[in-house]
Tab-separated table of C-alpha atoms in Angstrom:
chain	number	residue	atom	x	y	z
A	1	UNK	CA	58.898	31.456	17.935
A	2	UNK	CA	57.919	28.132	19.018
A	3	UNK	CA	54.490	26.550	18.386
A	4	UNK	CA	53.166	27.098	22.032
A	5	UNK	CA	53.976	30.916	21.464
A	6	UNK	CA	52.446	30.747	17.864
A	7	UNK	CA	49.250	29.287	19.638
A	8	UNK	CA	49.153	31.682	22.264
A	9	UNK	CA	49.352	34.796	20.071
A	10	UNK	CA	46.918	33.626	17.954
A	11	UNK	CA	44.394	32.618	20.718
A	12	UNK	CA	45.109	36.417	21.819
A	13	UNK	CA	44.337	37.665	18.497
A	14	UNK	CA	41.263	35.927	18.186
A	15	UNK	CA	39.770	36.762	21.486
A	16	UNK	CA	40.463	40.494	20.525
A	17	UNK	CA	37.854	40.342	18.031
A	18	UNK	CA	35.234	38.201	19.539
A	19	UNK	CA	32.045	38.994	17.218
A	20	UNK	CA	34.026	38.432	14.163
A	21	UNK	CA	35.667	35.030	15.382
A	22	UNK	CA	32.117	34.076	16.234
A	23	UNK	CA	30.657	34.844	13.077
A	24	UNK	CA	33.612	33.087	11.060
A	25	UNK	CA	32.767	30.000	13.193
A	26	UNK	CA	29.360	30.001	12.584
A	27	UNK	CA	29.653	28.506	8.839
A	28	UNK	CA	31.479	25.863	10.363
A	29	UNK	CA	29.157	25.066	13.297
A	30	UNK	CA	26.363	25.046	10.694
A	31	UNK	CA	28.072	22.780	8.332
A	32	UNK	CA	29.040	20.238	10.935
A	33	UNK	CA	25.882	20.134	12.635
A	34	UNK	CA	24.143	19.511	9.358
A	35	UNK	CA	26.290	16.679	8.461
A	36	UNK	CA	26.116	14.937	11.754
A	37	UNK	CA	22.318	15.610	11.904
A	38	UNK	CA	21.552	14.362	8.372
A	39	UNK	CA	24.135	11.280	8.873
A	40	UNK	CA	22.309	10.559	12.328
A	41	UNK	CA	18.712	11.115	10.964
A	42	UNK	CA	19.228	8.931	7.746
A	43	UNK	CA	20.533	6.227	9.780
A	44	UNK	CA	17.812	6.419	12.478
A	45	UNK	CA	15.234	6.010	9.501
A	46	UNK	CA	16.829	3.031	8.046
A	47	UNK	CA	17.024	1.031	11.107
A	48	UNK	CA	13.347	2.254	11.940
A	49	UNK	CA	12.322	0.826	8.607
A	50	UNK	CA	14.539	-2.420	9.260
A	51	UNK	CA	12.885	-2.960	12.457
A	52	UNK	CA	9.333	-2.810	10.658
A	53	UNK	CA	10.353	-5.159	8.410
A	54	UNK	CA	12.088	-7.658	10.988
A	55	UNK	CA	8.997	-7.596	13.053
A	56	UNK	CA	7.308	-9.639	10.556
A	57	UNK	CA	9.560	-12.466	11.068
A	58	UNK	CA	12.808	-13.161	9.291
A	59	UNK	CA	11.510	-16.335	7.688
A	60	UNK	CA	8.441	-14.755	5.842
A	61	UNK	CA	8.190	-15.241	2.184
A	62	UNK	CA	5.649	-13.407	0.144
A	63	UNK	CA	4.253	-14.991	-3.226
A	64	UNK	CA	2.707	-11.833	-5.324
A	65	UNK	CA	0.930	-12.548	-8.570
A	66	UNK	CA	2.769	-11.447	-11.595
A	67	UNK	CA	6.608	-11.281	-12.491
A	68	UNK	CA	8.027	-7.673	-12.333
A	69	UNK	CA	7.413	-6.982	-15.827
A	70	UNK	CA	3.912	-7.368	-15.713
A	71	UNK	CA	3.572	-5.477	-12.229
A	72	UNK	CA	5.531	-2.290	-13.943
A	73	UNK	CA	3.115	-2.305	-16.972
A	74	UNK	CA	-0.020	-2.883	-15.540
A	75	UNK	CA	-1.995	-1.207	-13.268
A	76	UNK	CA	-4.405	-4.267	-12.150
A	77	UNK	CA	-2.719	-7.069	-10.011
A	78	UNK	CA	-2.593	-10.209	-12.503
A	79	UNK	CA	-4.837	-12.631	-11.075
A	80	UNK	CA	-2.513	-15.593	-11.452
A	81	UNK	CA	-2.629	-17.484	-7.893
A	82	UNK	CA	-5.434	-18.989	-6.406
A	83	UNK	CA	-6.484	-20.647	-2.939
A	84	UNK	CA	-5.326	-24.053	-4.291
A	85	UNK	CA	-1.799	-22.654	-4.784
A	86	UNK	CA	-1.625	-21.896	-0.953
A	87	UNK	CA	-2.849	-25.440	-0.126
A	88	UNK	CA	-0.460	-27.039	-2.363
A	89	UNK	CA	2.315	-24.803	-1.042
A	90	UNK	CA	1.479	-25.634	2.485
A	91	UNK	CA	1.357	-29.799	1.824
A	92	UNK	CA	3.898	-30.036	-0.769
A	93	UNK	CA	6.692	-27.711	0.435
A	94	UNK	CA	8.554	-29.379	3.246
A	95	UNK	CA	10.586	-26.232	4.099
A	96	UNK	CA	7.486	-24.256	4.880
A	97	UNK	CA	5.830	-24.362	8.350
A	98	UNK	CA	2.654	-22.408	7.895
A	99	UNK	CA	0.758	-20.829	4.593
A	100	UNK	CA	-2.082	-18.315	4.761
A	101	UNK	CA	-4.117	-16.584	2.087
A	102	UNK	CA	-5.183	-12.672	1.316
A	103	UNK	CA	-7.642	-11.283	-0.898
A	104	UNK	CA	-7.794	-7.787	-0.147
A	105	UNK	CA	-10.520	-4.962	-1.534
A	106	UNK	CA	-11.481	-1.857	-0.185
A	107	UNK	CA	-15.448	-1.537	0.930
A	108	UNK	CA	-17.331	0.860	2.839
A	109	UNK	CA	-17.800	-0.043	6.232
A	110	UNK	CA	-20.863	0.967	8.280
A	111	UNK	CA	-21.685	1.197	11.920
A	112	UNK	CA	-24.521	2.770	13.391
A	113	UNK	CA	-24.432	6.364	11.448
A	114	UNK	CA	-20.521	6.038	10.514
A	115	UNK	CA	-19.201	5.244	7.547
A	116	UNK	CA	-15.704	4.612	6.440
A	117	UNK	CA	-13.639	3.383	3.394
A	118	UNK	CA	-11.428	0.754	4.850
A	119	UNK	CA	-9.242	-2.267	3.310
A	120	UNK	CA	-11.125	-5.570	3.752
A	121	UNK	CA	-8.792	-8.753	3.923
A	122	UNK	CA	-10.059	-12.006	3.663
A	123	UNK	CA	-7.784	-14.350	5.005
A	124	UNK	CA	-7.417	-17.853	6.878
A	125	UNK	CA	-7.119	-18.935	10.688
A	126	UNK	CA	-3.297	-19.101	10.070
A	127	UNK	CA	-2.880	-15.334	9.472
A	128	UNK	CA	-2.125	-14.772	13.394
A	129	UNK	CA	0.909	-17.683	13.181
A	130	UNK	CA	2.231	-16.533	9.701
A	131	UNK	CA	1.948	-12.728	10.206
A	132	UNK	CA	2.919	-12.788	13.750
A	133	UNK	CA	-0.206	-10.835	15.178
A	134	UNK	CA	-2.113	-11.266	18.573
A	135	UNK	CA	-5.701	-10.783	19.478
A	136	UNK	CA	-6.551	-7.974	21.925
A	137	UNK	CA	-10.040	-8.689	22.542
A	138	UNK	CA	-12.422	-11.704	21.549
A	139	UNK	CA	-11.095	-13.954	19.321
A	140	UNK	CA	-9.829	-14.827	15.415
A	141	UNK	CA	-12.168	-16.654	13.020
A	142	UNK	CA	-11.280	-20.555	12.913
A	143	UNK	CA	-11.758	-23.021	10.368
A	144	UNK	CA	-15.263	-23.789	11.116
A	145	UNK	CA	-16.044	-20.216	10.447
A	146	UNK	CA	-13.736	-20.605	6.989
A	147	UNK	CA	-15.584	-23.745	5.763
A	148	UNK	CA	-19.252	-22.177	6.542
A	149	UNK	CA	-18.317	-18.817	4.989
A	150	UNK	CA	-19.831	-17.270	8.187
A	151	UNK	CA	-20.047	-13.456	8.303
A	152	UNK	CA	-17.635	-12.662	10.993
A	153	UNK	CA	-15.075	-9.997	11.029
A	154	UNK	CA	-12.089	-9.113	13.286
A	155	UNK	CA	-11.239	-5.358	13.258
A	156	UNK	CA	-7.641	-3.679	13.443
A	157	UNK	CA	-7.263	-1.451	16.488
A	158	UNK	CA	-7.278	2.043	14.783
A	159	UNK	CA	-10.659	0.606	12.975
A	160	UNK	CA	-12.435	-0.478	16.065
A	161	UNK	CA	-11.453	2.864	17.563
A	162	UNK	CA	-12.736	5.055	15.009
A	163	UNK	CA	-16.220	3.086	14.542
A	164	UNK	CA	-16.797	2.151	18.368
A	165	UNK	CA	-14.673	5.020	20.281
A	166	UNK	CA	-14.461	3.478	24.034
A	167	UNK	CA	-17.138	0.692	23.762
A	168	UNK	CA	-16.411	-2.710	23.308
A	169	UNK	CA	-16.954	-4.110	19.632
A	170	UNK	CA	-17.040	-7.601	20.075
A	171	UNK	CA	-20.333	-8.756	19.580
A	172	UNK	CA	-21.582	-5.737	17.740
A	173	UNK	CA	-23.033	-5.971	14.061
A	174	UNK	CA	-21.591	-3.721	11.484
A	175	UNK	CA	-21.989	-3.930	7.603
A	176	UNK	CA	-19.651	-4.215	4.762
A	177	UNK	CA	-21.020	-3.736	1.162
A	178	UNK	CA	-24.522	-4.242	2.588
A	179	UNK	CA	-23.734	-7.766	4.218
A	180	UNK	CA	-24.097	-7.852	8.076
A	181	UNK	CA	-21.114	-9.005	9.833
A	182	UNK	CA	-20.614	-9.922	13.387
A	183	UNK	CA	-17.326	-8.308	15.123
A	184	UNK	CA	-15.797	-11.301	16.937
A	185	UNK	CA	-12.382	-9.941	18.165
A	186	UNK	CA	-9.758	-6.850	17.649
A	187	UNK	CA	-6.333	-7.220	16.629
A	188	UNK	CA	-3.266	-5.540	18.864
A	189	UNK	CA	-2.172	-2.388	17.076
A	190	UNK	CA	0.931	-3.411	14.762
A	191	UNK	CA	1.691	-1.312	11.793
A	192	UNK	CA	1.247	-1.560	8.235
A	193	UNK	CA	2.949	-4.147	6.178
A	194	UNK	CA	3.506	-4.017	2.027
A	195	UNK	CA	1.397	-0.953	1.978
A	196	UNK	CA	-1.275	-2.459	3.969
A	197	UNK	CA	-2.163	-0.974	7.484
A	198	UNK	CA	-3.804	-3.676	9.346
A	199	UNK	CA	-4.436	-1.482	12.361
A	200	UNK	CA	-7.045	0.145	10.256
A	201	UNK	CA	-8.399	-2.728	8.203
A	202	UNK	CA	-11.232	-5.705	8.773
A	203	UNK	CA	-10.592	-9.410	8.324
A	204	UNK	CA	-13.075	-11.616	7.450
A	205	UNK	CA	-12.578	-15.430	6.410
A	206	UNK	CA	-11.506	-15.670	2.903
A	207	UNK	CA	-14.248	-17.739	1.370
A	208	UNK	CA	-16.788	-14.903	2.853
A	209	UNK	CA	-14.934	-12.508	1.311
A	210	UNK	CA	-15.238	-14.181	-1.999
A	211	UNK	CA	-18.948	-15.057	-1.726
A	212	UNK	CA	-20.361	-12.319	0.214
A	213	UNK	CA	-18.032	-9.188	-1.108
A	214	UNK	CA	-15.938	-9.581	-4.339
A	215	UNK	CA	-17.341	-12.706	-5.978
A	216	UNK	CA	-15.406	-15.438	-7.602
A	217	UNK	CA	-13.747	-14.156	-10.784
A	218	UNK	CA	-11.393	-16.676	-11.715
A	219	UNK	CA	-12.147	-20.060	-13.728
A	220	UNK	CA	-9.268	-21.576	-12.161
A	221	UNK	CA	-10.344	-21.187	-8.580
A	222	UNK	CA	-10.363	-18.374	-5.887
A	223	UNK	CA	-7.954	-15.678	-6.963
A	224	UNK	CA	-5.809	-14.232	-4.182
A	225	UNK	CA	-3.949	-10.740	-3.607
A	226	UNK	CA	-1.121	-13.069	-2.368
A	227	UNK	CA	0.003	-15.748	-0.465
A	228	UNK	CA	2.453	-15.343	2.827
A	229	UNK	CA	4.403	-18.545	3.939
A	230	UNK	CA	6.565	-18.658	6.931
A	231	UNK	CA	9.864	-20.894	6.457
A	232	UNK	CA	10.713	-23.598	9.128
A	233	UNK	CA	13.730	-21.427	9.951
A	234	UNK	CA	15.898	-18.719	8.336
A	235	UNK	CA	18.469	-21.250	7.011
A	236	UNK	CA	15.600	-22.750	5.158
A	237	UNK	CA	14.480	-19.571	3.191
A	238	UNK	CA	16.203	-19.981	0.020
A	239	UNK	CA	15.543	-23.823	-0.084
A	240	UNK	CA	11.821	-22.898	0.542
A	241	UNK	CA	11.932	-20.111	-2.341
A	242	UNK	CA	13.529	-22.765	-4.711
A	243	UNK	CA	10.753	-25.214	-3.733
A	244	UNK	CA	7.616	-22.917	-4.149
A	245	UNK	CA	9.096	-21.709	-7.716
A	246	UNK	CA	9.500	-25.412	-8.824
A	247	UNK	CA	5.826	-26.132	-7.431
A	248	UNK	CA	3.900	-22.816	-8.964
A	249	UNK	CA	5.622	-23.504	-12.380
A	250	UNK	CA	4.288	-26.891	-12.505
A	251	UNK	CA	1.064	-26.162	-11.417
A	252	UNK	CA	0.731	-23.183	-13.770
A	253	UNK	CA	2.198	-25.384	-16.636
A	254	UNK	CA	4.975	-22.459	-17.255
A	255	UNK	CA	7.397	-22.697	-19.952
A	256	UNK	CA	8.600	-19.259	-20.180
A	257	UNK	CA	8.815	-16.644	-17.536
A	258	UNK	CA	7.340	-16.887	-13.726
A	259	UNK	CA	3.768	-15.421	-13.851
A	260	UNK	CA	4.358	-14.581	-9.947
A	261	UNK	CA	7.055	-13.173	-7.685
A	262	UNK	CA	8.752	-14.268	-4.400
A	263	UNK	CA	10.096	-11.905	-2.073
A	264	UNK	CA	11.630	-12.391	1.161
A	265	UNK	CA	12.697	-10.510	4.015
A	266	UNK	CA	16.036	-10.771	3.201
A	267	UNK	CA	15.342	-9.016	-0.096
A	268	UNK	CA	13.340	-6.563	1.545
A	269	UNK	CA	16.146	-5.739	4.143
A	270	UNK	CA	18.674	-5.426	1.394
A	271	UNK	CA	16.459	-3.116	-0.644
A	272	UNK	CA	15.858	-0.815	1.911
A	273	UNK	CA	19.592	-0.574	3.090
A	274	UNK	CA	20.657	0.529	-0.195
A	275	UNK	CA	17.837	3.251	-0.537
A	276	UNK	CA	18.351	4.439	2.847
A	277	UNK	CA	22.138	4.411	2.315
A	278	UNK	CA	22.065	6.287	-0.697
A	279	UNK	CA	19.551	8.859	0.880
A	280	UNK	CA	21.831	9.345	3.688
A	281	UNK	CA	24.677	10.087	1.720
A	282	UNK	CA	23.211	12.477	-0.576
A	283	UNK	CA	21.500	14.215	2.776
A	284	UNK	CA	25.225	14.476	3.735
A	285	UNK	CA	26.646	15.660	0.666
A	286	UNK	CA	23.996	18.147	0.609
A	287	UNK	CA	24.796	19.226	4.400
A	288	UNK	CA	28.666	19.191	3.403
A	289	UNK	CA	28.335	22.192	0.971
A	290	UNK	CA	27.700	24.224	4.045
A	291	UNK	CA	31.232	23.085	5.204
A	292	UNK	CA	32.534	23.876	2.188
A	293	UNK	CA	30.935	27.644	2.451
A	294	UNK	CA	32.083	27.725	5.990
A	295	UNK	CA	35.712	27.278	4.973
A	296	UNK	CA	35.340	30.081	2.087
A	297	UNK	CA	34.156	32.516	5.241
A	298	UNK	CA	37.339	31.556	7.087
A	299	UNK	CA	39.839	32.323	4.212
A	300	UNK	CA	37.767	35.688	3.430
A	301	UNK	CA	37.737	36.759	7.049
A	302	UNK	CA	41.640	35.714	7.396
A	303	UNK	CA	42.238	37.761	4.068
A	304	UNK	CA	40.598	40.811	5.752
A	305	UNK	CA	42.522	40.126	8.730
A	306	UNK	CA	45.722	40.022	6.800
A	307	UNK	CA	44.849	43.451	5.268
A	308	UNK	CA	44.105	44.968	8.679
A	309	UNK	CA	47.228	43.744	10.374
A	310	UNK	CA	49.661	44.626	7.674
A	311	UNK	CA	51.303	46.986	9.946
A	312	UNK	CA	51.541	44.195	12.840
A	313	UNK	CA	53.158	41.906	10.401
A	314	UNK	CA	55.764	44.576	9.059
A	315	UNK	CA	57.016	45.488	12.462
A	316	UNK	CA	57.172	41.713	13.425
A	317	UNK	CA	59.193	41.239	10.405
A	318	UNK	CA	61.468	44.086	11.055
A	319	UNK	CA	62.628	42.676	14.751
A	320	UNK	CA	63.267	39.412	13.369
A	321	UNK	CA	60.161	37.436	12.593
A	322	UNK	CA	60.503	34.853	9.838
A	323	UNK	CA	58.032	34.070	6.802
A	324	UNK	CA	57.398	30.726	8.962
A	325	UNK	CA	56.411	32.352	12.043
A	326	UNK	CA	53.997	34.560	10.202
A	327	UNK	CA	52.821	31.704	8.080
A	328	UNK	CA	52.473	29.460	10.977
A	329	UNK	CA	50.371	31.876	13.220
A	330	UNK	CA	47.690	32.744	10.497
A	331	UNK	CA	47.576	28.767	9.758
A	332	UNK	CA	46.969	28.057	13.751
A	333	UNK	CA	44.235	31.009	13.649
A	334	UNK	CA	42.307	29.523	11.104
A	335	UNK	CA	42.549	25.859	12.390
A	336	UNK	CA	41.383	27.175	15.973
A	337	UNK	CA	38.147	28.602	14.350
A	338	UNK	CA	37.376	25.717	12.436
A	339	UNK	CA	38.237	23.099	15.067
A	340	UNK	CA	36.414	24.892	17.995
A	341	UNK	CA	33.393	25.306	15.163
A	342	UNK	CA	33.644	21.834	14.463
A	343	UNK	CA	33.461	20.849	18.304
A	344	UNK	CA	30.157	23.284	18.754
A	345	UNK	CA	28.624	21.778	15.531
A	346	UNK	CA	29.054	18.480	16.723
A	347	UNK	CA	27.475	19.332	20.098
A	348	UNK	CA	24.589	21.040	18.107
A	349	UNK	CA	24.520	18.209	15.693
A	350	UNK	CA	24.112	15.380	18.418
A	351	UNK	CA	21.311	17.383	20.373
A	352	UNK	CA	19.359	17.599	17.098
A	353	UNK	CA	19.626	13.780	16.700
A	354	UNK	CA	18.634	13.397	20.560
A	355	UNK	CA	15.836	15.722	20.045
A	356	UNK	CA	14.608	13.985	16.672
A	357	UNK	CA	14.835	10.311	18.478
A	358	UNK	CA	12.639	11.915	21.558
A	359	UNK	CA	9.782	13.480	19.464
A	360	UNK	CA	9.396	11.002	16.707
A	361	UNK	CA	9.534	6.962	16.019
A	362	UNK	CA	13.268	7.248	14.517
A	363	UNK	CA	15.885	5.688	17.018
A	364	UNK	CA	18.531	8.530	17.683
A	365	UNK	CA	21.281	7.026	16.016
A	366	UNK	CA	24.603	8.910	16.573
A	367	UNK	CA	27.568	7.703	14.224
A	368	UNK	CA	31.022	8.169	16.130
A	369	UNK	CA	32.438	7.842	12.328
A	370	UNK	CA	30.546	10.664	11.284
A	371	UNK	CA	30.961	12.480	14.361
A	372	UNK	CA	35.267	11.889	13.701
A	373	UNK	CA	34.960	12.509	9.997
A	374	UNK	CA	32.788	16.153	10.323
A	375	UNK	CA	35.470	17.376	12.948
A	376	UNK	CA	38.293	16.047	11.065
A	377	UNK	CA	37.121	17.723	8.005
A	378	UNK	CA	36.158	20.634	9.602
A	379	UNK	CA	39.780	20.689	10.722
A	380	UNK	CA	41.195	20.160	7.471
A	381	UNK	CA	39.114	22.808	5.883
A	382	UNK	CA	40.500	25.648	8.207
A	383	UNK	CA	44.148	24.331	7.360
A	384	UNK	CA	43.440	24.222	3.585
A	385	UNK	CA	41.608	27.568	3.582
A	386	UNK	CA	44.012	29.476	5.763
A	387	UNK	CA	46.903	28.634	3.562
A	388	UNK	CA	46.065	31.384	1.029
A	389	UNK	CA	45.995	34.247	3.641
A	390	UNK	CA	48.777	32.887	5.421
A	391	UNK	CA	50.915	32.840	2.637
A	392	UNK	CA	50.036	36.381	1.682
A	393	UNK	CA	50.861	37.379	5.213
A	394	UNK	CA	54.116	35.665	5.395
A	395	UNK	CA	55.091	37.273	1.741
A	396	UNK	CA	54.673	40.949	2.757
A	397	UNK	CA	57.534	42.936	2.436
A	398	UNK	CA	58.527	44.541	6.030
A	399	UNK	CA	59.401	47.731	4.345
A	400	UNK	CA	56.086	48.246	2.046
A	401	UNK	CA	54.164	47.081	5.435
A	402	UNK	CA	55.881	49.425	7.705
A	403	UNK	CA	55.339	52.205	4.948
A	404	UNK	CA	51.462	51.696	5.578
A	405	UNK	CA	51.747	53.247	9.009
C-alpha cells in the first residue's frame, strides 16, 4: 500500500466511528485552545501594561525617598527628599527639562452631604507638563496659587463625578480635613501611575498641602513623597540619572549608600516585561499539560482500536499486508486525529483571544509563533503517542489474530 491508500483507509476508519473520533480529538482541542489563549492573553496583558507605562512618557524619571533596602524593611516612607532637592534638580541638572514635586496624603473630602476618603496630592504647576495630563474643565493652579498657598483644588475625573455628578464642579467649595477649598479645574481621565489613581484624587498646591493639610515635619525643609523629572530626550535619560545621583549625594552629604532611588521608564518596562514573560510561560506550561493529557487519550483510544480490529489486522496480514503497512495506517490515524484537533483548537483559542480583546482593555495579541508551535506540538503528540498502538498492531501474529474470529 502506498501513502495515499493508507490515508484513505485511515480516514474511512475514523469516519466509521465519528463519536469516538470526536471525543478523542477533544483533549487536543482543549489543549491547543488553552495554550494559544493563555499565550495570547499573557502577551495582551504585557502590551497593555507597557502602553500604560509608555503613556507617562519615555523620558520620565521618578526619584523616591529611601534606597531599596530601607523600602523593604520599613513600612513608612523615609523622609529623605525635600522641596529644595526638586529646585536643585531643576536648576542644576542640564539634562532635565522639567521637574515637579509631589506630597501625598489620604484625607476625607466633603461636599454637601457626601464624604469620601481619597488621595490628596500636593504638587506644582509643572505637574501637567511632566506627567502629561490635560485639564478637561477650568484651569490648573499656577505660580501665584503656589506662593500664596491658595486653597484651590483640581479634581480627577472619577472624583469629580462621584462628588458632583453631572453638575459642573468648577467654582464649587469642598472641604479637605476641615479646610475649605475652591474647585478650579477637573483633569481628563488617564489612569493610575505608581499605584496612584489620579482620576480619583484631588490635586492642590504643594505649599498649601504642607501648611493646611499635613504640616511641616522635616527640619530640612518641605518633605516630599517623590520627585518626578522629565529628561530633555530619551538619549539623555542615563546622563540625567547620573547627574541627579551626584547632585543629591552632595546635597545630602552621603558617604555610604544612597538615601534615594531613581527609577526610569526603561527600568519599569524591563521589569514588567520579565514578570509578564514569566507569567505567560507559566500559563502556557499549565495549559500544555492538557495537550499531554490529550495525547494519553489518543494512545488509549488507539490501543482499544487495535484490540477491536484484531480480526481485520489478521486478515490483512494473511492476504499480504506487511508490518510497515499496518504501522503506517495506525500512525496516520493518530496523526489525523491530533492534527484536526489542533486546527480546531487553534480556531477556538483565537476566538477566545478575540473575545477577551473585545470585552476587556487587553489588546487581542495573536502570536503566529504560538499557533504554529501548538499545531506542530499537537501533530507531534499524535505521532509520538500513536507509535505504541501502531507497533502493537504491526507485531500481531496473523494466525493468532485470525483465531480470534
